[in-house]
DNA sequence: GTGTTAAATGATAATGATTACGATCTAGGA
DNA sequence: TCCTAGATCGTAATCATTATCATTTAACAC
């Protein structure tokens, strides 16, 4: 997923193309596969839009997550955002706790778990691995 | 883990035995293997200690988690607590989103993940499965 | 049992993330 | 160009978490 494609998806969902959204998507593009906090994005955003409402950044990030453009996680009680991976296969992420950089993990045990929990209805799951990426290690 | 053993562990760590801590542990005992929020515990706690400080419940829960008596998770941005499992083997949890009840999951893919991420230093990981338990299903 | 002291609690408020709301502005179609 | 729904701004409310400090209390020595 990238900003160009994201703008199309926004349109498909009836959302308008605004300068603010374009800027926000550009920022997300720059962070590529790195999780970024609302606060950091708002700070970067404010360089181009002085006095920008925190709510604007916040609301748009949640909108983008809602329609599947972004994926989120929560680190230390703070939500983090990044573009949703393009790959169609189900996968998870290693997350570097130093820089936020992520690496895909292409194995998931949830199928096996389902077998070991008869009578349980499984709605979703979370599997994340934390540590230091090669660059930060 | 139960309240009796927990009081011993508290003592081992140099913490005092107070009526409040005893009550809190009793409450956790009653919830057994169910994740409970600070707020709910504080409400139940307040029945015996009217006007109890929220901070007392909160602080003690974090202390108990620090010394390994409790384990925590975060649901909808709210921390939840339960007694740490007695079993010494590494495991994870299925969590019922309706009642908070947990079931142990005795398989973990983190070893395999480590192999697929050369150069990464893995510090910890989170694997949780959410859904409805047999009773709530 | 009494006194001492460090720790715990109560009362209150600060902090930070998230969410809400009304007024104003603007994108996009008529 | 005009109109209108949607977006943004400015501000503030809400909620979970954390801090502060005076008061109380558990644990220990005597």
mmCIF file with all atom_site columns, C-alpha atoms in Angstrom, chain A residues 92 108-114 124-130, chain B residues 90-95 105-110 124-130:
data_model
loop_
_atom_site.group_PDB
_atom_site.id
_atom_site.type_symbol
_atom_site.label_atom_id
_atom_site.label_alt_id
_atom_site.label_comp_id
_atom_site.label_asym_id
_atom_site.label_entity_id
_atom_site.label_seq_id
_atom_site.pdbx_PDB_ins_code
_atom_site.Cartn_x
_atom_site.Cartn_y
_atom_site.Cartn_z
_atom_site.occupancy
_atom_site.B_iso_or_equiv
_atom_site.pdbx_formal_charge
_atom_site.auth_seq_id
_atom_site.auth_comp_id
_atom_site.auth_asym_id
_atom_site.auth_atom_id
_atom_site.pdbx_PDB_model_num
ATOM 1  C CA . UNK A 1 92  ? 2.337  -10.945 11.428 1.00 0.00 ? 92  UNK A CA 1
ATOM 2  C CA . UNK A 1 108 ? 0.871  -18.220 12.164 1.00 0.00 ? 108 UNK A CA 1
ATOM 3  C CA . UNK A 1 109 ? -0.232 -20.857 14.602 1.00 0.00 ? 109 UNK A CA 1
ATOM 4  C CA . UNK A 1 110 ? -3.849 -19.817 14.931 1.00 0.00 ? 110 UNK A CA 1
ATOM 5  C CA . UNK A 1 111 ? -5.157 -22.779 12.923 1.00 0.00 ? 111 UNK A CA 1
ATOM 6  C CA . UNK A 1 112 ? -3.478 -25.194 15.277 1.00 0.00 ? 112 UNK A CA 1
ATOM 7  C CA . UNK A 1 113 ? -4.751 -23.248 18.240 1.00 0.00 ? 113 UNK A CA 1
ATOM 8  C CA . UNK A 1 114 ? -8.306 -23.560 16.991 1.00 0.00 ? 114 UNK A CA 1
ATOM 9  C CA . UNK A 1 124 ? -9.247 -12.698 15.934 1.00 0.00 ? 124 UNK A CA 1
ATOM 10 C CA . UNK A 1 125 ? -5.775 -12.922 17.321 1.00 0.00 ? 125 UNK A CA 1
ATOM 11 C CA . UNK A 1 126 ? -2.628 -10.959 17.902 1.00 0.00 ? 126 UNK A CA 1
ATOM 12 C CA . UNK A 1 127 ? 0.866  -12.236 17.376 1.00 0.00 ? 127 UNK A CA 1
ATOM 13 C CA . UNK A 1 128 ? 3.700  -9.776  17.585 1.00 0.00 ? 128 UNK A CA 1
ATOM 14 C CA . UNK A 1 129 ? 7.389  -10.276 18.241 1.00 0.00 ? 129 UNK A CA 1
ATOM 15 C CA . UNK A 1 130 ? 9.413  -7.450  19.766 1.00 0.00 ? 130 UNK A CA 1
ATOM 16 C CA . UNK B 2 90  ? 5.713  -21.203 28.546 1.00 0.00 ? 90  UNK B CA 1
ATOM 17 C CA . UNK B 2 91  ? 2.224  -20.643 27.230 1.00 0.00 ? 91  UNK B CA 1
ATOM 18 C CA . UNK B 2 92  ? -0.297 -18.098 25.994 1.00 0.00 ? 92  UNK B CA 1
ATOM 19 C CA . UNK B 2 93  ? -3.999 -17.402 26.360 1.00 0.00 ? 93  UNK B CA 1
ATOM 20 C CA . UNK B 2 94  ? -7.261 -17.480 24.586 1.00 0.00 ? 94  UNK B CA 1
ATOM 21 C CA . UNK B 2 95  ? -9.308 -14.593 26.009 1.00 0.00 ? 95  UNK B CA 1
ATOM 22 C CA . UNK B 2 105 ? -2.695 -22.250 24.740 1.00 0.00 ? 105 UNK B CA 1
ATOM 23 C CA . UNK B 2 106 ? 0.215  -24.638 24.971 1.00 0.00 ? 106 UNK B CA 1
ATOM 24 C CA . UNK B 2 107 ? 1.908  -23.926 21.703 1.00 0.00 ? 107 UNK B CA 1
ATOM 25 C CA . UNK B 2 108 ? 4.130  -21.053 20.775 1.00 0.00 ? 108 UNK B CA 1
ATOM 26 C CA . UNK B 2 109 ? 5.810  -20.395 17.462 1.00 0.00 ? 109 UNK B CA 1
ATOM 27 C CA . UNK B 2 110 ? 8.404  -17.920 18.676 1.00 0.00 ? 110 UNK B CA 1
ATOM 28 C CA . UNK B 2 124 ? 9.681  -10.740 23.927 1.00 0.00 ? 124 UNK B CA 1
ATOM 29 C CA . UNK B 2 125 ? 6.491  -11.485 22.114 1.00 0.00 ? 125 UNK B CA 1
ATOM 30 C CA . UNK B 2 126 ? 2.753  -11.418 22.439 1.00 0.00 ? 126 UNK B CA 1
ATOM 31 C CA . UNK B 2 127 ? 0.389  -14.082 21.233 1.00 0.00 ? 127 UNK B CA 1
ATOM 32 C CA . UNK B 2 128 ? -3.245 -13.797 22.208 1.00 0.00 ? 128 UNK B CA 1
ATOM 33 C CA . UNK B 2 129 ? -6.344 -15.302 20.678 1.00 0.00 ? 129 UNK B CA 1
ATOM 34 C CA . UNK B 2 130 ? -9.687 -13.565 21.141 1.00 0.00 ? 130 UNK B CA 1
#
